[in-house]
CSV table of N, CA and C in Angstrom, one decimal:
chain,number,residue,atom,x,y,z
V,1,MET,N,39.9,-6.1,370.2
V,1,MET,CA,40.7,-5.5,369.2
V,1,MET,C,40.9,-6.5,368.1
V,2,LYS,N,41.0,-5.8,367.0
V,2,LYS,CA,41.2,-6.6,365.8
V,2,LYS,C,42.6,-6.8,365.6
V,3,ALA,N,42.9,-8.0,365.1
V,3,ALA,CA,44.2,-8.3,364.7
V,3,ALA,C,44.4,-7.9,363.3
V,4,ALA,N,45.5,-7.3,363.0
V,4,ALA,CA,45.9,-6.9,361.7
V,4,ALA,C,46.1,-8.2,360.8
V,5,PRO,N,45.5,-8.2,359.6
V,5,PRO,CA,45.6,-9.3,358.8
V,5,PRO,C,47.1,-9.5,358.4
V,6,LYS,N,47.4,-10.8,358.4
V,6,LYS,CA,48.8,-11.2,358.1
V,6,LYS,C,49.0,-11.2,356.5
V,7,ALA,N,50.0,-10.8,356.1
V,7,ALA,CA,50.3,-10.8,354.6
V,7,ALA,C,51.1,-12.1,354.4
V,8,ASP,N,50.5,-13.1,353.9
V,8,ASP,CA,51.3,-14.3,353.7
V,8,ASP,C,52.2,-14.1,352.5
V,9,ALA,N,51.7,-13.5,351.5
V,9,ALA,CA,52.5,-13.3,350.3
V,9,ALA,C,52.7,-11.8,350.1
V,10,ALA,N,53.8,-11.5,349.7
V,10,ALA,CA,54.1,-10.1,349.4
V,10,ALA,C,53.4,-9.7,348.2
V,11,PRO,N,52.8,-8.5,348.1
V,11,PRO,CA,52.1,-8.1,346.9
V,11,PRO,C,53.2,-8.0,345.7
V,12,ALA,N,52.7,-8.4,344.5
V,12,ALA,CA,53.6,-8.3,343.4
V,12,ALA,C,53.9,-6.9,343.0
V,13,PRO,N,55.1,-6.6,342.6
V,13,PRO,CA,55.4,-5.3,342.2
V,13,PRO,C,54.6,-4.8,341.0
V,14,ALA,N,54.1,-3.6,341.0
V,14,ALA,CA,53.3,-3.1,340.0
V,14,ALA,C,53.9,-3.1,338.6
V,15,GLY,N,55.2,-2.9,338.5
V,15,GLY,CA,55.9,-3.0,337.2
V,15,GLY,C,55.9,-4.3,336.5
V,16,ALA,N,56.0,-5.4,337.3
V,16,ALA,CA,56.0,-6.8,336.8
V,16,ALA,C,54.6,-7.1,336.2
V,17,SER,N,53.5,-6.7,336.8
V,17,SER,CA,52.2,-7.0,336.4
V,17,SER,C,51.9,-6.3,335.0
V,18,LYS,N,52.3,-5.1,334.9
V,18,LYS,CA,52.1,-4.3,333.6
V,18,LYS,C,52.9,-4.9,332.5
V,19,LYS,N,54.1,-5.4,332.8
V,19,LYS,CA,55.0,-6.0,331.9
V,19,LYS,C,54.4,-7.3,331.3
V,20,LYS,N,53.9,-8.1,332.2
V,20,LYS,CA,53.2,-9.4,331.9
V,20,LYS,C,52.0,-9.1,331.0
V,21,LEU,N,51.2,-8.2,331.3
V,21,LEU,CA,50.0,-7.8,330.6
V,21,LEU,C,50.4,-7.3,329.2
V,22,LEU,N,51.5,-6.5,329.1
V,22,LEU,CA,51.9,-6.0,327.8
V,22,LEU,C,52.4,-7.1,326.9
V,23,ILE,N,53.1,-8.1,327.5
V,23,ILE,CA,53.6,-9.3,326.7
V,23,ILE,C,52.4,-10.1,326.2
V,24,ILE,N,51.4,-10.3,327.0
V,24,ILE,CA,50.2,-11.0,326.5
V,24,ILE,C,49.5,-10.3,325.4
V,25,ILE,N,49.4,-9.0,325.5
V,25,ILE,CA,48.7,-8.2,324.5
V,25,ILE,C,49.5,-8.3,323.2
V,26,VAL,N,50.8,-8.1,323.3
V,26,VAL,CA,51.6,-8.1,322.1
V,26,VAL,C,51.6,-9.5,321.4
V,27,ALA,N,51.6,-10.6,322.2
V,27,ALA,CA,51.6,-11.9,321.7
V,27,ALA,C,50.2,-12.1,321.0
V,28,ALA,N,49.1,-11.7,321.6
V,28,ALA,CA,47.8,-11.8,321.0
V,28,ALA,C,47.7,-11.1,319.7
V,29,LEU,N,48.2,-9.9,319.7
V,29,LEU,CA,48.2,-9.1,318.4
V,29,LEU,C,49.0,-9.7,317.3
V,30,LEU,N,50.2,-10.3,317.7
V,30,LEU,CA,51.0,-11.0,316.7
V,30,LEU,C,50.3,-12.2,316.1
V,31,VAL,N,49.6,-13.0,317.0
V,31,VAL,CA,48.9,-14.2,316.5
V,31,VAL,C,47.7,-13.8,315.6
V,32,VAL,N,46.9,-12.8,316.1
V,32,VAL,CA,45.8,-12.4,315.3
V,32,VAL,C,46.3,-11.7,314.0
V,33,GLY,N,47.2,-10.8,314.1
V,33,GLY,CA,47.8,-10.2,312.9
V,33,GLY,C,48.4,-11.1,311.9
V,34,GLY,N,49.2,-12.1,312.5
V,34,GLY,CA,49.8,-13.1,311.6
V,34,GLY,C,48.8,-13.9,310.9
V,35,GLY,N,47.8,-14.4,311.6
V,35,GLY,CA,46.7,-15.2,311.0
V,35,GLY,C,46.0,-14.4,310.0
V,36,GLY,N,45.6,-13.2,310.2
V,36,GLY,CA,44.9,-12.4,309.3
V,36,GLY,C,45.8,-12.1,308.0
V,37,GLY,N,47.1,-11.8,308.2
V,37,GLY,CA,48.0,-11.6,307.1
V,37,GLY,C,48.1,-12.9,306.3
V,38,ALA,N,48.3,-14.0,306.9
V,38,ALA,CA,48.4,-15.3,306.2
V,38,ALA,C,47.1,-15.6,305.4
V,39,ALA,N,46.0,-15.3,306.0
V,39,ALA,CA,44.7,-15.6,305.3
V,39,ALA,C,44.6,-14.7,304.1
V,40,TRP,N,44.9,-13.4,304.3
V,40,TRP,CA,44.9,-12.5,303.1
V,40,TRP,C,45.8,-12.9,302.0
V,41,PHE,N,47.0,-13.3,302.4
V,41,PHE,CA,48.0,-13.8,301.4
V,41,PHE,C,47.5,-15.0,300.6
V,42,PHE,N,47.1,-16.0,301.3
V,42,PHE,CA,46.6,-17.2,300.6
V,42,PHE,C,45.3,-16.9,299.8
V,43,MET,N,44.4,-16.2,300.4
V,43,MET,CA,43.2,-15.9,299.7
V,43,MET,C,43.4,-15.0,298.5
V,44,HIS,N,44.3,-14.0,298.6
V,44,HIS,CA,44.6,-13.1,297.6
V,44,HIS,C,45.3,-13.9,296.4
V,45,ASP,N,46.2,-14.8,296.8
V,45,ASP,CA,47.0,-15.5,295.8
V,45,ASP,C,46.0,-16.5,295.0
V,46,LYS,N,45.1,-17.1,295.7
V,46,LYS,CA,44.2,-18.0,295.1
V,46,LYS,C,43.2,-17.2,294.2
V,47,GLY,N,42.8,-16.0,294.6
V,47,GLY,CA,42.0,-15.2,293.8
V,47,GLY,C,42.6,-14.8,292.5
V,48,ASP,N,43.9,-14.4,292.6
V,48,ASP,CA,44.6,-14.1,291.4
V,48,ASP,C,44.8,-15.3,290.4
V,49,ALA,N,45.0,-16.5,291.0
V,49,ALA,CA,45.1,-17.7,290.2
V,49,ALA,C,43.8,-18.0,289.6
V,50,ALA,N,42.7,-17.9,290.3
V,50,ALA,CA,41.4,-18.2,289.8
V,50,ALA,C,41.0,-17.1,288.7
V,51,GLU,N,41.4,-15.9,289.0
V,51,GLU,CA,41.1,-14.8,288.0
V,51,GLU,C,41.9,-15.0,286.8
V,52,SER,N,43.1,-15.4,286.9
V,52,SER,CA,44.0,-15.7,285.7
V,52,SER,C,43.5,-16.8,285.0
V,53,SER,N,43.1,-17.9,285.7
V,53,SER,CA,42.5,-19.1,285.0
V,53,SER,C,41.2,-18.7,284.3
V,54,SER,N,40.4,-17.9,285.0
V,54,SER,CA,39.1,-17.5,284.4
V,54,SER,C,39.3,-16.7,283.1
V,55,LYS,N,40.3,-15.8,283.1
V,55,LYS,CA,40.6,-15.0,282.0
V,55,LYS,C,41.1,-15.9,280.8
V,56,LYS,N,42.0,-16.9,281.1
V,56,LYS,CA,42.5,-17.8,280.1
V,56,LYS,C,41.3,-18.6,279.5
V,57,GLN,N,40.4,-19.1,280.3
V,57,GLN,CA,39.3,-19.9,279.9
V,57,GLN,C,38.4,-19.0,279.0
V,58,HIS,N,38.1,-17.8,279.4
V,58,HIS,CA,37.3,-16.9,278.7
V,58,HIS,C,37.9,-16.6,277.3
V,59,ASN,N,39.3,-16.4,277.3
V,59,ASN,CA,39.9,-16.1,276.0
V,59,ASN,C,39.8,-17.3,275.1
V,60,LYS,N,40.0,-18.5,275.6
V,60,LYS,CA,39.9,-19.7,274.8
V,60,LYS,C,38.5,-19.8,274.2
V,61,GLU,N,37.5,-19.6,275.0
V,61,GLU,CA,36.1,-19.7,274.5
V,61,GLU,C,35.8,-18.6,273.5
V,62,ALA,N,36.4,-17.4,273.7
V,62,ALA,CA,36.2,-16.4,272.7
V,62,ALA,C,36.8,-16.7,271.4
V,63,VAL,N,38.0,-17.3,271.4
V,63,VAL,CA,38.7,-17.7,270.2
V,63,VAL,C,37.9,-18.9,269.5
V,64,LYS,N,37.5,-19.9,270.4
V,64,LYS,CA,36.9,-21.0,269.8
V,64,LYS,C,35.5,-20.8,269.4
V,65,SER,N,34.7,-20.2,270.3
V,65,SER,CA,33.3,-20.1,269.9
V,65,SER,C,33.0,-18.8,269.2
V,66,GLY,N,33.4,-17.6,269.7
V,66,GLY,CA,33.1,-16.4,269.0
V,66,GLY,C,31.6,-16.3,268.7
V,67,PRO,N,31.2,-15.3,267.9
V,67,PRO,CA,29.8,-15.2,267.5
V,67,PRO,C,29.5,-16.4,266.6
V,68,PRO,N,28.2,-16.8,266.6
V,68,PRO,CA,27.8,-18.0,265.8
V,68,PRO,C,28.0,-17.7,264.3
V,69,VAL,N,28.4,-18.7,263.6
V,69,VAL,CA,28.6,-18.6,262.2
V,69,VAL,C,27.6,-19.6,261.5
V,70,PHE,N,26.8,-19.1,260.6
V,70,PHE,CA,25.8,-20.0,259.9
V,70,PHE,C,26.1,-20.2,258.5
V,71,VAL,N,25.7,-21.4,258.0
V,71,VAL,CA,25.8,-21.7,256.6
V,71,VAL,C,24.4,-22.2,256.1
V,72,PRO,N,23.7,-21.3,255.4
V,72,PRO,CA,22.4,-21.8,254.9
V,72,PRO,C,22.6,-22.7,253.7
V,73,LEU,N,21.9,-23.8,253.6
V,73,LEU,CA,21.9,-24.7,252.5
V,73,LEU,C,20.7,-24.5,251.6
V,74,GLU,N,20.8,-24.8,250.4
V,74,GLU,CA,19.7,-24.7,249.5
V,74,GLU,C,18.6,-25.7,249.9
V,75,GLN,N,17.4,-25.4,249.6
V,75,GLN,CA,16.3,-26.3,249.9
V,75,GLN,C,16.5,-27.7,249.3
V,76,PHE,N,16.0,-28.7,250.1
V,76,PHE,CA,16.0,-30.1,249.6
V,76,PHE,C,14.6,-30.6,249.4
V,77,THR,N,14.4,-31.3,248.3
V,77,THR,CA,13.1,-32.0,248.2
V,77,THR,C,13.4,-33.4,247.8
V,78,VAL,N,12.9,-34.4,248.7
V,78,VAL,CA,13.2,-35.8,248.5
V,78,VAL,C,12.0,-36.6,248.7
V,79,ASN,N,12.0,-37.8,248.0
V,79,ASN,CA,10.9,-38.7,248.2
V,79,ASN,C,11.2,-39.5,249.5
V,80,LEU,N,10.2,-39.7,250.3
V,80,LEU,CA,10.4,-40.4,251.6
V,80,LEU,C,10.1,-41.9,251.3
V,81,GLN,N,10.6,-42.8,252.2
V,81,GLN,CA,10.3,-44.2,252.1
V,81,GLN,C,8.8,-44.4,252.2
V,82,PRO,N,8.2,-45.2,251.3
V,82,PRO,CA,6.7,-45.3,251.3
V,82,PRO,C,6.2,-45.9,252.5
V,83,GLU,N,5.0,-45.4,253.0
V,83,GLU,CA,4.3,-45.9,254.1
V,83,GLU,C,2.8,-46.0,253.6
V,84,ASN,N,2.3,-44.8,253.3
V,84,ASN,CA,0.9,-44.7,252.9
V,84,ASN,C,0.8,-44.0,251.5
V,85,GLY,N,1.4,-44.6,250.6
V,85,GLY,CA,1.5,-43.9,249.3
V,85,GLY,C,2.7,-43.1,249.2
V,86,ASP,N,2.9,-42.4,248.1
V,86,ASP,CA,4.0,-41.5,247.9
V,86,ASP,C,4.0,-40.3,248.8
V,87,GLN,N,5.1,-40.0,249.5
V,87,GLN,CA,5.2,-38.8,250.3
V,87,GLN,C,6.6,-38.2,250.0
V,88,TYR,N,6.7,-36.9,250.2
V,88,TYR,CA,8.0,-36.3,250.0
V,88,TYR,C,8.2,-35.3,251.1
V,89,LEU,N,9.5,-34.9,251.2
V,89,LEU,CA,9.9,-34.0,252.3
V,89,LEU,C,10.6,-32.8,251.6
V,90,GLN,N,10.1,-31.6,251.9
V,90,GLN,CA,10.7,-30.4,251.4
V,90,GLN,C,11.3,-29.7,252.7
V,91,ILE,N,12.6,-29.5,252.7
V,91,ILE,CA,13.3,-29.0,253.9
V,91,ILE,C,14.3,-28.0,253.6
V,92,ALA,N,14.4,-27.0,254.4
V,92,ALA,CA,15.5,-26.0,254.3
V,92,ALA,C,16.3,-26.1,255.6
V,93,ILE,N,17.6,-26.1,255.5
V,93,ILE,CA,18.5,-26.3,256.7
V,93,ILE,C,19.5,-25.2,256.7
V,94,THR,N,19.9,-24.7,257.9
V,94,THR,CA,21.0,-23.9,258.1
V,94,THR,C,21.9,-24.6,259.2
V,95,LEU,N,23.2,-24.6,258.8
V,95,LEU,CA,24.2,-25.3,259.7
V,95,LEU,C,24.8,-24.2,260.6
V,96,GLN,N,25.1,-24.5,261.9
V,96,GLN,CA,25.9,-23.6,262.7
V,96,GLN,C,27.3,-24.3,262.8
V,97,VAL,N,28.3,-23.5,262.4
V,97,VAL,CA,29.7,-24.1,262.4
V,97,VAL,C,30.5,-23.2,263.3
V,98,ALA,N,31.8,-23.7,263.5
V,98,ALA,CA,32.7,-23.1,264.5
V,98,ALA,C,33.3,-21.8,264.0
V,99,SER,N,33.6,-21.7,262.7
V,99,SER,CA,34.3,-20.5,262.3
V,99,SER,C,34.0,-20.2,260.8
V,100,ASN,N,34.6,-19.1,260.3
V,100,ASN,CA,34.4,-18.8,258.9
V,100,ASN,C,35.2,-19.7,258.0
V,101,GLU,N,36.3,-20.3,258.6
V,101,GLU,CA,37.0,-21.3,257.8
V,101,GLU,C,36.2,-22.6,257.6
V,102,GLU,N,35.4,-22.9,258.6
V,102,GLU,CA,34.4,-24.0,258.4
V,102,GLU,C,33.4,-23.7,257.3
V,103,VAL,N,32.9,-22.5,257.3
V,103,VAL,CA,32.0,-22.1,256.3
V,103,VAL,C,32.6,-22.3,254.9
V,104,GLU,N,33.8,-21.9,254.7
V,104,GLU,CA,34.4,-22.0,253.4
V,104,GLU,C,34.6,-23.5,253.1
V,105,GLU,N,35.0,-24.3,254.1
V,105,GLU,CA,35.2,-25.8,253.8
V,105,GLU,C,33.9,-26.4,253.4
V,106,VAL,N,32.8,-26.1,254.1
V,106,VAL,CA,31.5,-26.6,253.7
V,106,VAL,C,31.1,-26.2,252.3
V,107,LYS,N,31.3,-24.9,252.0
V,107,LYS,CA,30.9,-24.4,250.7
V,107,LYS,C,31.7,-25.0,249.6
V,108,LEU,N,33.0,-25.2,249.8
V,108,LEU,CA,33.9,-25.9,248.8
V,108,LEU,C,33.4,-27.3,248.6
V,109,ASN,N,32.9,-28.0,249.6
V,109,ASN,CA,32.5,-29.4,249.4
V,109,ASN,C,30.9,-29.5,249.4
V,110,MET,N,30.3,-28.5,248.9
V,110,MET,CA,28.8,-28.5,248.9
V,110,MET,C,28.2,-29.7,248.1
V,111,PRO,N,28.8,-30.2,247.0
V,111,PRO,CA,28.2,-31.4,246.4
V,111,PRO,C,28.3,-32.6,247.3
V,112,LYS,N,29.3,-32.8,248.1
V,112,LYS,CA,29.4,-33.9,249.0
V,112,LYS,C,28.4,-33.7,250.1
V,113,VAL,N,28.2,-32.5,250.6
V,113,VAL,CA,27.2,-32.2,251.7
V,113,VAL,C,25.8,-32.5,251.2
V,114,ARG,N,25.5,-32.1,250.0
V,114,ARG,CA,24.1,-32.3,249.5
V,114,ARG,C,23.9,-33.8,249.2
V,115,SER,N,24.9,-34.5,248.7
V,115,SER,CA,24.7,-35.9,248.5
V,115,SER,C,24.5,-36.7,249.8
V,116,ARG,N,25.3,-36.4,250.8
V,116,ARG,CA,25.2,-37.1,252.1
V,116,ARG,C,23.8,-36.8,252.6
V,117,LEU,N,23.3,-35.6,252.6
V,117,LEU,CA,22.0,-35.2,253.1
V,117,LEU,C,20.9,-35.8,252.3
V,118,LEU,N,21.0,-35.8,251.0
V,118,LEU,CA,19.9,-36.4,250.2
V,118,LEU,C,19.8,-37.9,250.5
V,119,LEU,N,20.9,-38.6,250.6
V,119,LEU,CA,20.9,-40.0,251.0
V,119,LEU,C,20.2,-40.3,252.3
V,120,LEU,N,20.6,-39.4,253.3
V,120,LEU,CA,20.0,-39.6,254.6
V,120,LEU,C,18.5,-39.3,254.6
V,121,LEU,N,18.1,-38.2,254.0
V,121,LEU,CA,16.7,-37.7,254.1
V,121,LEU,C,15.8,-38.7,253.3
V,122,SER,N,16.3,-39.2,252.2
V,122,SER,CA,15.5,-40.2,251.4
V,122,SER,C,15.4,-41.5,252.0
V,123,SER,N,16.1,-41.8,253.1
V,123,SER,CA,16.0,-43.1,253.8
V,123,SER,C,15.0,-43.0,254.9
V,124,LYS,N,14.4,-41.9,255.1
V,124,LYS,CA,13.5,-41.7,256.2
V,124,LYS,C,12.0,-41.9,255.8
V,125,LYS,N,11.2,-42.3,256.8
V,125,LYS,CA,9.8,-42.4,256.6
V,125,LYS,C,9.1,-41.2,257.2
V,126,ALA,N,8.0,-40.8,256.7
V,126,ALA,CA,7.2,-39.6,257.3
V,126,ALA,C,6.9,-39.8,258.7
V,127,SER,N,6.6,-41.0,259.2
V,127,SER,CA,6.3,-41.2,260.6
V,127,SER,C,7.5,-41.0,261.5
V,128,GLU,N,8.7,-41.2,261.0
V,128,GLU,CA,9.9,-40.9,261.8
V,128,GLU,C,10.1,-39.4,262.0
V,129,LEU,N,9.6,-38.6,261.1
V,129,LEU,CA,10.0,-37.2,261.1
V,129,LEU,C,8.8,-36.3,261.6
V,130,ASN,N,7.7,-36.8,261.8
V,130,ASN,CA,6.5,-36.0,262.2
V,130,ASN,C,6.6,-35.5,263.6
V,131,THR,N,7.3,-36.1,264.5
V,131,THR,CA,7.3,-35.7,265.9
V,131,THR,C,8.5,-34.8,266.1
V,132,ALA,N,8.5,-34.1,267.2
V,132,ALA,CA,9.6,-33.2,267.6
V,132,ALA,C,10.8,-34.1,267.9
V,133,ASP,N,10.6,-35.2,268.5
V,133,ASP,CA,11.8,-36.1,268.8
V,133,ASP,C,12.4,-36.6,267.5
V,134,GLY,N,11.5,-36.9,266.5
V,134,GLY,CA,12.0,-37.3,265.2
V,134,GLY,C,12.9,-36.3,264.5
V,135,LYS,N,12.4,-35.0,264.7
V,135,LYS,CA,13.2,-33.9,264.1
V,135,LYS,C,14.5,-33.7,264.8
V,136,LYS,N,14.5,-33.9,266.1
V,136,LYS,CA,15.8,-33.8,266.9
V,136,LYS,C,16.7,-34.9,266.5
V,137,GLN,N,16.2,-36.1,266.3
V,137,GLN,CA,17.1,-37.2,265.9
V,137,GLN,C,17.6,-36.9,264.5
V,138,LEU,N,16.8,-36.4,263.6
V,138,LEU,CA,17.3,-36.1,262.3
V,138,LEU,C,18.4,-35.1,262.3
V,139,ALA,N,18.3,-34.0,263.2
V,139,ALA,CA,19.3,-33.0,263.3
V,139,ALA,C,20.6,-33.7,263.8
V,140,LYS,N,20.5,-34.6,264.7
V,140,LYS,CA,21.8,-35.3,265.2
V,140,LYS,C,22.4,-36.1,264.1
V,141,GLU,N,21.6,-36.7,263.3
V,141,GLU,CA,22.1,-37.5,262.1
V,141,GLU,C,22.7,-36.6,261.1
V,142,ILE,N,22.1,-35.5,260.9
V,142,ILE,CA,22.7,-34.5,259.9
V,142,ILE,C,24.1,-34.1,260.4
V,143,ILE,N,24.2,-33.7,261.7
V,143,ILE,CA,25.4,-33.3,262.2
V,143,ILE,C,26.5,-34.4,262.0
V,144,GLU,N,26.1,-35.7,262.3
V,144,GLU,CA,27.1,-36.8,262.1
V,144,GLU,C,27.5,-36.9,260.7
V,145,GLN,N,26.6,-36.7,259.7
V,145,GLN,CA,26.9,-36.8,258.3
V,145,GLN,C,27.9,-35.6,257.9
V,146,ILE,N,27.6,-34.4,258.4
V,146,ILE,CA,28.4,-33.3,258.0
V,146,ILE,C,29.8,-33.3,258.7
V,147,LYS,N,29.9,-33.8,259.9
V,147,LYS,CA,31.1,-33.9,260.6
V,147,LYS,C,32.1,-34.8,260.0
V,148,GLN,N,31.7,-35.8,259.2
V,148,GLN,CA,32.6,-36.7,258.6
V,148,GLN,C,33.6,-36.0,257.7
V,149,PRO,N,34.8,-36.4,257.7
V,149,PRO,CA,35.8,-35.6,256.8
V,149,PRO,C,35.4,-35.7,255.3
V,150,PHE,N,35.7,-34.6,254.6
V,150,PHE,CA,35.4,-34.6,253.2
V,150,PHE,C,36.4,-35.4,252.4
V,151,ASP,N,37.6,-35.4,252.9
V,151,ASP,CA,38.7,-36.1,252.3
V,151,ASP,C,39.0,-37.3,253.2
V,152,GLU,N,39.6,-38.4,252.5
V,152,GLU,CA,39.9,-39.6,253.3
V,152,GLU,C,40.6,-39.4,254.6
V,153,LYS,N,41.6,-38.7,254.6
V,153,LYS,CA,42.4,-38.5,255.9
V,153,LYS,C,42.3,-37.0,256.3
V,154,GLY,N,41.3,-36.3,255.9
V,154,GLY,CA,41.1,-34.9,256.2
V,154,GLY,C,40.5,-34.7,257.6
V,155,PRO,N,40.5,-33.5,258.1
V,155,PRO,CA,39.9,-33.2,259.4
V,155,PRO,C,38.4,-33.3,259.3
V,156,SER,N,37.8,-33.5,260.5
V,156,SER,CA,36.3,-33.5,260.5
V,156,SER,C,35.9,-32.0,260.7
V,157,GLN,N,34.6,-31.8,260.3
V,157,GLN,CA,34.1,-30.4,260.4
V,157,GLN,C,33.5,-30.2,261.8
V,158,GLU,N,33.5,-28.9,262.2
V,158,GLU,CA,33.0,-28.6,263.5
V,158,GLU,C,31.6,-28.0,263.3
V,159,VAL,N,30.6,-28.8,263.3
V,159,VAL,CA,29.2,-28.4,263.2
V,159,VAL,C,28.6,-28.6,264.5
V,160,SER,N,28.0,-27.5,265.1
V,160,SER,CA,27.5,-27.5,266.4
V,160,SER,C,26.0,-27.6,266.5
V,161,ASP,N,25.3,-27.2,265.4
V,161,ASP,CA,23.8,-27.3,265.4
V,161,ASP,C,23.3,-27.3,264.0
V,162,VAL,N,22.1,-27.9,263.9
V,162,VAL,CA,21.3,-27.9,262.6
V,162,VAL,C,20.0,-27.2,262.9
V,163,LEU,N,19.7,-26.2,262.1
V,163,LEU,CA,18.5,-25.4,262.3
V,163,LEU,C,17.6,-25.6,261.1
V,164,PHE,N,16.4,-26.0,261.3
V,164,PHE,CA,15.4,-26.2,260.3
V,164,PHE,C,14.7,-24.9,260.0
V,165,THR,N,14.8,-24.4,258.8
V,165,THR,CA,14.1,-23.1,258.5
V,165,THR,C,12.8,-23.4,257.7
V,166,SER,N,12.7,-24.6,257.2
V,166,SER,CA,11.4,-25.0,256.5
V,166,SER,C,11.4,-26.5,256.6
V,167,PHE,N,10.2,-27.0,256.9
V,167,PHE,CA,10.0,-28.5,257.1
V,167,PHE,C,8.6,-28.9,256.7
V,168,ILE,N,8.5,-29.4,255.5
V,168,ILE,CA,7.1,-29.8,255.0
V,168,ILE,C,7.1,-31.2,254.5
V,169,ILE,N,6.2,-32.0,255.0
V,169,ILE,CA,6.0,-33.4,254.6
V,169,ILE,C,4.6,-33.4,253.9
V,170,GLN,N,4.6,-34.0,252.7
V,170,GLN,CA,3.3,-34.1,251.9
V,170,GLN,C,3.2,-35.5,251.4
């Protein structure tokens, strides 16, 4: 005959097991839900801050840069420093400036602009200007000359680029 198994421990009541399971599920949902909510809050807040910062930066650039503004200068013809006989440079330049106010400032001071550029251009040798690097260096030097204030304590000009529209050395 078989002996009946002894029950060392009394079986747990069914209601306590369900209650324990319910508490674990609710706690897990709170942790997951709280973590997700916190993540959304912090990411959403950073997104708004980044978006706001991006909009501010875009507005600054739009005000500062805007569409390009150009100032065409009359053609220059200058004698270059002698190397192999007499040589001259005939050049047409267009300046890119920051705003229409800069255009007016350059136009009002055109005699100073032309004088500065004539002095700069006539100090060059043809061999300095024949290469692409030489032309790039000349553009940088022109920008430096134009950026200098027209008045002793006046503001500097905002010239962003020099465009050569004609460049002839003979």
